[in-house]
Short mmCIF file of C-alpha atoms and ligand atoms in Angstrom, two decimals:
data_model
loop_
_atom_site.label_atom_id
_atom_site.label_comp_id
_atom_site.label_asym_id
_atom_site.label_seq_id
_atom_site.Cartn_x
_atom_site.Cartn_y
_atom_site.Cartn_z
CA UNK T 1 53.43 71.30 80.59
CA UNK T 2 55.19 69.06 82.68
CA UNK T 3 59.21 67.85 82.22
CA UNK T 4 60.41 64.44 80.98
CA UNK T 5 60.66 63.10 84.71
CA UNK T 6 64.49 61.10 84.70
CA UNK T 7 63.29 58.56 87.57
CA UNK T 8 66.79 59.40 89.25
CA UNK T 9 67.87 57.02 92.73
CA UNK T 10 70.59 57.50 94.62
CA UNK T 11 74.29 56.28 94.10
CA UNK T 12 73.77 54.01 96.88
CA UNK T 13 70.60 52.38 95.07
CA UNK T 14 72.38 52.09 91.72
CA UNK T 15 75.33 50.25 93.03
CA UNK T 16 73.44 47.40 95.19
CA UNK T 17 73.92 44.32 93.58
CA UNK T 18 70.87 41.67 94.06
CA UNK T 19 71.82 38.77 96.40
CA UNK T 20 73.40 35.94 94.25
CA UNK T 21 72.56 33.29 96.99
CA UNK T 22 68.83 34.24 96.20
CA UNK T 23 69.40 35.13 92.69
CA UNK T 24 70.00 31.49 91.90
CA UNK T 25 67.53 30.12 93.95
CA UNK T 26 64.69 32.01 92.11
CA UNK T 27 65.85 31.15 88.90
CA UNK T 28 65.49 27.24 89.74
CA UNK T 29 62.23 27.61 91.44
CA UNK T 30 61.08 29.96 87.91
CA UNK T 31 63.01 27.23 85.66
CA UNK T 32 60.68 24.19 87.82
CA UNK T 33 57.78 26.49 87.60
CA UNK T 34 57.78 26.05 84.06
CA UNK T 35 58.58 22.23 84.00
CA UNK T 36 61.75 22.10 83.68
CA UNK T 37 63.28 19.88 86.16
CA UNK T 38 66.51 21.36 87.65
CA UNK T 39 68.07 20.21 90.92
CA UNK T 40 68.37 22.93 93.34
CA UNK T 41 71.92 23.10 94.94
CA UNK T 42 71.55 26.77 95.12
CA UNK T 43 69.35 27.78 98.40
CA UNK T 44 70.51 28.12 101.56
CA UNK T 45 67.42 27.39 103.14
CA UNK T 46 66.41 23.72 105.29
CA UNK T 47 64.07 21.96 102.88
CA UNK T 48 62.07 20.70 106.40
CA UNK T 49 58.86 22.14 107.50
CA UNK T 50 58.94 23.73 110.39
CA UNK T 51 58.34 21.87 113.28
CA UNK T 52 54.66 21.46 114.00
CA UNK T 53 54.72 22.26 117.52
CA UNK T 54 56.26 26.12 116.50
CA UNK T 55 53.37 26.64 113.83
CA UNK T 56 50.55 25.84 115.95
CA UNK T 57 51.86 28.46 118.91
CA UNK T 58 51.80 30.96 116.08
CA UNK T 59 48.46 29.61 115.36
CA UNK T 60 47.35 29.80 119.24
CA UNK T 61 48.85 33.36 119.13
CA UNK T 62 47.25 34.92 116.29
CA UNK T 63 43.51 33.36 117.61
CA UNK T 64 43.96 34.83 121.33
CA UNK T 65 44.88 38.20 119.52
CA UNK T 66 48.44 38.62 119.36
CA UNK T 67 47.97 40.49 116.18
CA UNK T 68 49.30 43.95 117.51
CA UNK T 69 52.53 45.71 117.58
CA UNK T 70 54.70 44.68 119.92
CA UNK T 71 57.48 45.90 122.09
CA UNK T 72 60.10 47.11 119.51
CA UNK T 73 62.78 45.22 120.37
CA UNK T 74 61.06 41.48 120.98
CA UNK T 75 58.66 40.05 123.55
CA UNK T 76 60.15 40.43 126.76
CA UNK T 77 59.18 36.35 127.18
CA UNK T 78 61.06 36.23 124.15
CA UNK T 79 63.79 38.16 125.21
CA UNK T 80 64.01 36.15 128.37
CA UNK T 81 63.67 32.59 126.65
CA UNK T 82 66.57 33.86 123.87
CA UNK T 83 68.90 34.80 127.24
CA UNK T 84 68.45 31.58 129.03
CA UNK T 85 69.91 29.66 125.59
CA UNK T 86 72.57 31.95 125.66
CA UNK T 87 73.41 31.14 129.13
CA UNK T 88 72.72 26.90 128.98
CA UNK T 89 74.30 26.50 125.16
CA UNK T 90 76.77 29.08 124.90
CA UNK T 91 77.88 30.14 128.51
CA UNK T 92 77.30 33.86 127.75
CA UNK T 93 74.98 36.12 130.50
CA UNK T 94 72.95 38.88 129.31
CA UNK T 95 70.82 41.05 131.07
CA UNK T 96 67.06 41.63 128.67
CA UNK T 97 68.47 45.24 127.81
CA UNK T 98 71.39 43.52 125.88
CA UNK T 99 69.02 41.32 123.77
CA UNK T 100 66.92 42.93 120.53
CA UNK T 101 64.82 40.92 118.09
CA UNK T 102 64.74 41.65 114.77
CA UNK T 103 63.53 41.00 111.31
CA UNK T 104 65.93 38.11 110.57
CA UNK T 105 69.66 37.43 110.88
CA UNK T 106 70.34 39.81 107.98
CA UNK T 107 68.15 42.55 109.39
CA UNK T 108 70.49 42.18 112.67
CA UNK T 109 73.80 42.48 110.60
CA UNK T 110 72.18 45.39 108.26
CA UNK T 111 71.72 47.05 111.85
CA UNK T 112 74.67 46.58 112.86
CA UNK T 113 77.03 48.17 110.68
CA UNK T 114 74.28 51.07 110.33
CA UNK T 115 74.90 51.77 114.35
CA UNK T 116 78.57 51.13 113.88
CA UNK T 117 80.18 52.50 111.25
CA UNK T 118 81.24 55.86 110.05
CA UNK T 119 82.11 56.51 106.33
CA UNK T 120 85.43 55.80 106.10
CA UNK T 121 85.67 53.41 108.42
CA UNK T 122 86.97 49.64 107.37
CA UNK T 123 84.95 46.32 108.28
CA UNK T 124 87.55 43.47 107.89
CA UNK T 125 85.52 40.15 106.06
CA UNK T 126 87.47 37.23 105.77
CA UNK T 127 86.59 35.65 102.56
CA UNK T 128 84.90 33.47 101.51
CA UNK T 129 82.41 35.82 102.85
CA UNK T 130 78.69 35.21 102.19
CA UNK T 131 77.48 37.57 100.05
CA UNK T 132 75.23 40.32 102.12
CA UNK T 133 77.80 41.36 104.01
CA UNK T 134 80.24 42.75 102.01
CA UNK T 135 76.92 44.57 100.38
CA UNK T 136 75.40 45.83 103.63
CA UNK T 137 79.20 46.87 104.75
CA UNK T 138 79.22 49.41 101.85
CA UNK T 139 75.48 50.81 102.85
CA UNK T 140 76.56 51.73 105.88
CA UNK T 141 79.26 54.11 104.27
CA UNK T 142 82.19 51.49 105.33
CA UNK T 143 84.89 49.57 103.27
CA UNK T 144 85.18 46.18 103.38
CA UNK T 145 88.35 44.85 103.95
CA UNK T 146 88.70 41.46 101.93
CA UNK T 147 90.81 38.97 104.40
CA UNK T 148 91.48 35.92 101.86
CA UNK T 149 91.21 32.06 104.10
CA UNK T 150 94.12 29.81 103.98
CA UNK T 151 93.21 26.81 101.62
CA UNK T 152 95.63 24.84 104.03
CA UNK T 153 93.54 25.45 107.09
CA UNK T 154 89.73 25.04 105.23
CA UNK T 155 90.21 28.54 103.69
CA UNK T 156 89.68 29.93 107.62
CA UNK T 157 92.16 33.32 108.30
CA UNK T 158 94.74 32.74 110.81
CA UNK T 159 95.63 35.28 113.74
CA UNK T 160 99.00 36.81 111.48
CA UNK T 161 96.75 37.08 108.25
CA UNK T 162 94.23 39.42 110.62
CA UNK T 163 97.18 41.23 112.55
CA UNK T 164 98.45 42.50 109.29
CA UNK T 165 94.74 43.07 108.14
CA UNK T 166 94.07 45.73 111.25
CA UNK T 167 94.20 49.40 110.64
CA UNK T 168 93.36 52.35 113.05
CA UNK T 169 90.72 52.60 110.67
CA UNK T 170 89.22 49.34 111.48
CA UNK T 171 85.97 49.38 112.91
CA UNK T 172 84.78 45.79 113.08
CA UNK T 173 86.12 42.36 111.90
CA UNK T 174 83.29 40.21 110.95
CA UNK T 175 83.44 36.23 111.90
CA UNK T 176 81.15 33.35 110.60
CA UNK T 177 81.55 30.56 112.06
CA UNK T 178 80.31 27.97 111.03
CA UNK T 179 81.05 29.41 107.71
CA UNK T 180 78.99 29.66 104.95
CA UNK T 181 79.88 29.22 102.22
CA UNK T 182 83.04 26.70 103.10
CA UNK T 183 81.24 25.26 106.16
CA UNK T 184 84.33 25.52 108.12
CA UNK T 185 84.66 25.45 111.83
CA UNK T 186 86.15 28.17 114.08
CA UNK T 187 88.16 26.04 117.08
CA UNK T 188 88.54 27.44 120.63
CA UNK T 189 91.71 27.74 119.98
CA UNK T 190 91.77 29.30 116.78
CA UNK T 191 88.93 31.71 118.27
CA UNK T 192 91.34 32.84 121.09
CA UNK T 193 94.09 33.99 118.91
CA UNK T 194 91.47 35.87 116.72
CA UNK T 195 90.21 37.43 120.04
CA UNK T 196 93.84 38.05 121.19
CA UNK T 197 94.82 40.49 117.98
CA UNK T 198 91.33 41.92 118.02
CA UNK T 199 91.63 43.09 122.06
CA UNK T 200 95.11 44.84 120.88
CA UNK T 201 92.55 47.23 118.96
CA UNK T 202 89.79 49.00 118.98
CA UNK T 203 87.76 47.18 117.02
CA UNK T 204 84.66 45.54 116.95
CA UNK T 205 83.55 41.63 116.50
CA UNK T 206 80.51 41.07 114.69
CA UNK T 207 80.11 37.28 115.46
CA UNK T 208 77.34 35.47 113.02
CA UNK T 209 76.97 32.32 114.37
CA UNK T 210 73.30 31.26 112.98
CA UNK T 211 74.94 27.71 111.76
CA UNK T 212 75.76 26.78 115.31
CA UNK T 213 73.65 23.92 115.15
CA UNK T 214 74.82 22.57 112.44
CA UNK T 215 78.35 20.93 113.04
CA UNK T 216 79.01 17.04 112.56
CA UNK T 217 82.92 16.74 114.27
CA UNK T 218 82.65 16.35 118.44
CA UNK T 219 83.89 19.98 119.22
CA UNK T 220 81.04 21.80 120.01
CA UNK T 221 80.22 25.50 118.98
CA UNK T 222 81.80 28.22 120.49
CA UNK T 223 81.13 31.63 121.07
CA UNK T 224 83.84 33.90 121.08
CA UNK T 225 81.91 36.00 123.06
CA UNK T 226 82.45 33.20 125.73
CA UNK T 227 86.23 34.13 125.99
CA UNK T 228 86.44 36.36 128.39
CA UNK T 229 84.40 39.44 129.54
CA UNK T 230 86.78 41.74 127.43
CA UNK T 231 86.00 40.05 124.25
CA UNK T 232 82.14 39.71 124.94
CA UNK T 233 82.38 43.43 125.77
CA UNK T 234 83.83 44.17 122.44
CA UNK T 235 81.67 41.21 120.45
CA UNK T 236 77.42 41.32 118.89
CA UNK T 237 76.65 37.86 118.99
CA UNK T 238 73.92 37.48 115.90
CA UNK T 239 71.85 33.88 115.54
CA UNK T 240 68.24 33.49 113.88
CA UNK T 241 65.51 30.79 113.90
CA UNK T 242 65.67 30.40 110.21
CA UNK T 243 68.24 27.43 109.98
CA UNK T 244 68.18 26.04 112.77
CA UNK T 245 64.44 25.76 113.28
CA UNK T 246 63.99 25.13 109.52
CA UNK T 247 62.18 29.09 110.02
CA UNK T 248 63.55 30.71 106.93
CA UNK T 249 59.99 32.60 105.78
CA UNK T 250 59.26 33.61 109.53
CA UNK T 251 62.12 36.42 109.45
CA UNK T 252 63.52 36.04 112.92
CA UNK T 253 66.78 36.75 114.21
CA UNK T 254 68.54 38.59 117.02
CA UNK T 255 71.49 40.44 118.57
CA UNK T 256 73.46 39.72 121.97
CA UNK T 257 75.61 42.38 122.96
CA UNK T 258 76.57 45.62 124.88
CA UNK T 259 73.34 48.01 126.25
CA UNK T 260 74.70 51.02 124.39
CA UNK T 261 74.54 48.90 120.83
CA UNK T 262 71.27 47.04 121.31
CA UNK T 263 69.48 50.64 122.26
CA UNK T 264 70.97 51.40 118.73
CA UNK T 265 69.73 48.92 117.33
CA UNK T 266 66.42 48.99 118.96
CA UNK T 267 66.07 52.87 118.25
CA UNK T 268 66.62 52.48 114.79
CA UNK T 269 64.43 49.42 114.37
CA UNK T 270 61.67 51.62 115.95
CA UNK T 271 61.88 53.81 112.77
CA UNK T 272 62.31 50.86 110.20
CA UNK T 273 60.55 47.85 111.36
CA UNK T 274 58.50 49.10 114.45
CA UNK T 275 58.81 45.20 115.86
CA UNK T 276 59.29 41.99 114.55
CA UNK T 277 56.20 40.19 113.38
CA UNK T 278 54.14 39.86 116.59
CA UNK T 279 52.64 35.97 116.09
CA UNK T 280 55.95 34.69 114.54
CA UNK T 281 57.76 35.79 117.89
CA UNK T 282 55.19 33.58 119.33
CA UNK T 283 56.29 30.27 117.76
CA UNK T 284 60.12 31.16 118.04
CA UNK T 285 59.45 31.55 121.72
CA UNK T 286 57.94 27.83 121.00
CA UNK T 287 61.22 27.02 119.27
CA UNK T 288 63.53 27.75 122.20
CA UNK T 289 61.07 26.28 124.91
CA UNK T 290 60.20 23.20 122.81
CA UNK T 291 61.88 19.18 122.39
CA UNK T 292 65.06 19.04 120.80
CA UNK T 293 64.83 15.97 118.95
CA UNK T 294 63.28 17.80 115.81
CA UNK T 295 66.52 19.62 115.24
CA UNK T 296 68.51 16.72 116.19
CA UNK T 297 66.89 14.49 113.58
CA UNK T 298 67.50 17.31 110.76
CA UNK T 299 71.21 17.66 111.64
CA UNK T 300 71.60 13.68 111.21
CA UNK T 301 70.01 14.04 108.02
CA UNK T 302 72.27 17.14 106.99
CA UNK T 303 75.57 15.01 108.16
CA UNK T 304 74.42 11.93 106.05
CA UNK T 305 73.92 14.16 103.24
CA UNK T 306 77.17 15.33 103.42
CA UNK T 307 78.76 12.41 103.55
CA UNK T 308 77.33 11.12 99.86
CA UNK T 309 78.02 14.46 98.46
CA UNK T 310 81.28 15.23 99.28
CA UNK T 311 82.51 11.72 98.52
CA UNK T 312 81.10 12.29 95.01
CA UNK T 313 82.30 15.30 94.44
CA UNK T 314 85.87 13.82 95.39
CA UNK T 315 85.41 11.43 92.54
CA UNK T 316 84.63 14.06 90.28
CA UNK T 317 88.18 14.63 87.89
CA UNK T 318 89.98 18.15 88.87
CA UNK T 319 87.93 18.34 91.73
CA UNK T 320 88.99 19.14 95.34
CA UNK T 321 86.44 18.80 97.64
CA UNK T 322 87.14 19.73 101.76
CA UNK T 323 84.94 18.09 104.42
CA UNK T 324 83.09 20.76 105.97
CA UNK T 325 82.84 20.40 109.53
CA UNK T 326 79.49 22.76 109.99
CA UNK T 327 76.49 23.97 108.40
CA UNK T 328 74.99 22.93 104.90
CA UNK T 329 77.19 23.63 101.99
CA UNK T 330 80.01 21.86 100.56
CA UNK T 331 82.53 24.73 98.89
CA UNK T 332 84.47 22.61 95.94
CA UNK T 333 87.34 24.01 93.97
CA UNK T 334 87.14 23.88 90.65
CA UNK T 335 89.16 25.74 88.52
CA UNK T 336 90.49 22.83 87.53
CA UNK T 337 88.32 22.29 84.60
CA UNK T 338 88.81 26.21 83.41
CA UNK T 339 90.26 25.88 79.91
CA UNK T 340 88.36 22.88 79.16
CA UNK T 341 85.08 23.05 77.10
CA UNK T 342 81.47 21.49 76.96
CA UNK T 343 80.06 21.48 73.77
CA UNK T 344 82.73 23.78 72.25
CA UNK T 345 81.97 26.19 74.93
CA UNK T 346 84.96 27.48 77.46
CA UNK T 347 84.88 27.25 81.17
CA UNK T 348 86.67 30.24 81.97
CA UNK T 349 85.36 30.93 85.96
CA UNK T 350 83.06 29.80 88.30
CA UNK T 351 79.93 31.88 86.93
CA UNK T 352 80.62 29.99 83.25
CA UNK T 353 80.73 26.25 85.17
CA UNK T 354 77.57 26.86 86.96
CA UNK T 355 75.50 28.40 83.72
CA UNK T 356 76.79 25.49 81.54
CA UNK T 357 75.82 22.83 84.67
CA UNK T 358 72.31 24.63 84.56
CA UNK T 359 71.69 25.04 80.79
CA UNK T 360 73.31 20.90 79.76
CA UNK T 361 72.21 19.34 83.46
CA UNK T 362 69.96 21.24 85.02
CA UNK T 363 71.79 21.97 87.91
CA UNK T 364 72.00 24.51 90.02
CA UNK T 365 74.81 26.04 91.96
CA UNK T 366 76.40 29.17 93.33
CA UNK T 367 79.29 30.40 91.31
CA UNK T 368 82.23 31.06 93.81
CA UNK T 369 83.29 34.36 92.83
CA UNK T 370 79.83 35.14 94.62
CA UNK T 371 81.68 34.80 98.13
CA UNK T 372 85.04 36.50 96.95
CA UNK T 373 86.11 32.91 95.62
CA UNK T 374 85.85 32.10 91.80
CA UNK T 375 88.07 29.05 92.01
CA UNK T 376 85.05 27.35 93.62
CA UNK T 377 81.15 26.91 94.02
CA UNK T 378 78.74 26.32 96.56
CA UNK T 379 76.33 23.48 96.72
CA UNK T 380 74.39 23.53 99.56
CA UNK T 381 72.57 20.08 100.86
CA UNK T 382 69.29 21.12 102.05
CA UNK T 383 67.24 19.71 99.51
CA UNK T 384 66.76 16.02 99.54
CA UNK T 385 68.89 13.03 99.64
CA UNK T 386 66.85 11.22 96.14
CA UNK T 387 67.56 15.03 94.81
CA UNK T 388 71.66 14.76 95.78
CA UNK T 389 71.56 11.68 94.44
CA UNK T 390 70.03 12.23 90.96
CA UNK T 391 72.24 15.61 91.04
CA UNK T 392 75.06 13.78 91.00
CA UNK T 393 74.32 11.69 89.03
CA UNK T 394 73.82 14.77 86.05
CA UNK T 395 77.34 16.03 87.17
CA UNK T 396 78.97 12.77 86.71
CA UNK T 397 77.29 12.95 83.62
CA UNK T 398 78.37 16.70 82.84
CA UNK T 399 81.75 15.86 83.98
CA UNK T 400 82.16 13.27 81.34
CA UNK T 401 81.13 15.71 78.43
CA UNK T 402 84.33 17.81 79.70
CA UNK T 403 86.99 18.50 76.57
N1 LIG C 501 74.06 34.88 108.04
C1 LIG C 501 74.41 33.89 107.21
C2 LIG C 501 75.82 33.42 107.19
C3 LIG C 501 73.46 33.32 106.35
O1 LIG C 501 73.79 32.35 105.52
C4 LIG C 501 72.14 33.82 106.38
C5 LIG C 501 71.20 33.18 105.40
N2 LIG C 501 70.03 33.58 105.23
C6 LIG C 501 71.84 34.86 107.29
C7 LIG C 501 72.83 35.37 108.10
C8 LIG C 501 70.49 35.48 107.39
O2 LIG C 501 69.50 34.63 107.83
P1 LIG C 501 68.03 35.12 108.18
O3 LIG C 501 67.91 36.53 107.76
O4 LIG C 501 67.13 34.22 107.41
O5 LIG C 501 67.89 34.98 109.65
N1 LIG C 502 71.75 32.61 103.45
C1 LIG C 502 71.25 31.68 102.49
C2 LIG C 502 72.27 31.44 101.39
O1 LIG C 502 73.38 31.86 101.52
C3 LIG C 502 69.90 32.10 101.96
C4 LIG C 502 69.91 33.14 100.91
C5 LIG C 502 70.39 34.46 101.44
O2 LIG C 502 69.76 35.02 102.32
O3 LIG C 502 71.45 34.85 100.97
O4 LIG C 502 71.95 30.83 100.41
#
């Protein structure tokens, strides 16, 4: 006779939350599945094909056989290709050992705070934060330490706010710029006096900078690896082809940083992934090598995009609406409407605005509270500009239903 089996997982299974970004996504795409016609403000994903060029050297790839494992930390023409960017766009020098590939940007950060942290340890993440950090912080054992933006300054922490933040304890302070979900901007300056606090510890900087080609003011995108040598010492430098090569389903990303981190990295990937998909690396090599009008043309699109929808959200009453400087979300605040009702029903946070916008006009958004934030949600622009358009049009609509 056998026992009543109890199907038990572990603590750390139980307590994972799933990913709210995708969460929402899913339930549009399920909701248009079965004809009903919601606009999409949820994913964070380019709604552009990927370049043609990029799929057909995947194509070329897999038919001359590069169907095998590779090396387990990238192609080493990879490798090379993803150092000489680093060197032209972002002024930063690093040697093929201090370069791994991996399964996507969030692969690299999951990696990363497996290789660095200790139990115990504290990870400081401004907030807004988006939302798989603060969840892959915790799997590695660590505790996030929430470091709330100043609304004055685009909800970005200032060097005092992260002084007082630091702790012997603190193993790495994690920076996103630009930011999703506020789309802020990081300046040089305000980058150096982040760096400055940071080198009077010991900790870490876990840099994500996979919106770097998204930013519509002049000042280009900086690195703060690109400080000086004892910041890039200190700093892992994480980008991915998924946004800026409109790559999402390709699951490509990587990590620049110190030797003794990337063999981490790459030992532990060589237990969990083996490699990165061998014919993908194929077309991001492709990517980096290829024209750069393609990406050009989509961040044009993204900034006129922008434009229409934060200037309609402005017009929206009890609605404050930032212009974000970088990637492709718009963060508004509104907990101005909380207390107010829509067909007798109460907006009491961000997570009640954003079911009542789905259920009465079928649109979809991320609550803020998602990202740390719940006096706001996310609406990010990479769908089309007929879909803004006719998704504003509901809200306007919704708005005017407001008691
Ligand atoms: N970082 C940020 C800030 C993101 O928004 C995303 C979105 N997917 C990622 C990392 C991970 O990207 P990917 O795994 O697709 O490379
Ligand atoms: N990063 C994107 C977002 O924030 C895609 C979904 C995800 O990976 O979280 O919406």
């Amino acid at each position: 006779m056998s026992r009543t089996f109890s199907a038990q997982l572990a603590a750390r299974a139980a307590n994972i939350a799933p990913s709210p970004t995708l969460a929402v996504d899913n339930l549009a795409k399920e909701m248009n599945r079965k004809g009903i016609d919601v606009i999409g403000f949820g994913a964070g994903e380019p709604d552009f094909d990927t370049p043609d060029f990029i799929k057909q050297a995947a194509i070329e790839a897999l038919q001359r056989g590069l169907t095998k494992y590779t090396a387990v930390g990238g192609l080493p023409q990879l490798k090379a290709a993803i150092a000489d960017k680093l060197r032209r766009e972002n002024n930063l020098v690093y040697q093929p050992e201090e370069i791994v590939v991996t399964v996507g940007a969030k692969h690299a950060l999951f990696e990363i705070f497996q290789v660095l942290c200790e139990p115990g340890d504290e990870v400081i993440l401004p907030s807004p934060y988006w939302v798989s950090y603060l969840e892959q912080i915790r799997l590695a054992g660590a505790t996030p330490v929430i470091l709330p933006g100043d609304p004055a300054n685009n909800l970005k922490i200032s060097a005092e706010d992260l002084r007082r933040a630091l702790s012997p304890r603190t193993r790495a302070v994690l920076l996103n710029s630009p930011n999703n979900p506020t789309g802020a901007v990081y300046s040089r300056q305000e980058l150096a006096a982040l760096a400055n606090v940071i080198l009077e510890s010991q900790a870490w900087i876990v840099s994500d900078e996979i919106y770097e080609a998204f930013i519509y003011s002049d000042e280009p995108h900086v690195s703060i690896a690109s400080l000086a040598p004892a910041v890039k010492e200190r700093t892992l430098v994480v980008n991915g082809f998924s946004k800026r090569y409109a790559m999402t389903g390709w699951r490509l990303g990587y990590v620049a940083g110190p030797r003794s981190v990337i063999e981490a990295i790459t030992n532990l990937q060589s237990h969990s992934t083996s490699n990165p998909t061998s014919f993908a690396q194929a077309g991001a090599l492709a990517a980096l090598q290829g024209p750069a009008e393609p990406v050009r043309a989509m961040v044009e699109e993204f900034r006129r995009r922008r434009d229409f929808l934060v200037e309609h959200l402005r017009a929206l009453p009890h609605v404050e609406c930032a212009l974000p400087e970088g990637a492709f979300y718009v963060f508004p605040k509104i907990s101005g409407v909380f207390g107010r009702t829509v067909d007798g029903i109460k907006i009491t946070s961000s997570t009640t605005l954003c079911q009542l916008a789905l259920e009465k006009a079928q649109v979809a958004m991320v609550p803020g509270i998602a990202f740390g934030a719940d006096e706001y949600v996310r609406l990010s622009y990479a769908t089309s500009f007929e879909q803004i358009r006719e998704g504003v049009r509901r809200l306007q609509a919704f708005w005017e239903r407001l008691q």
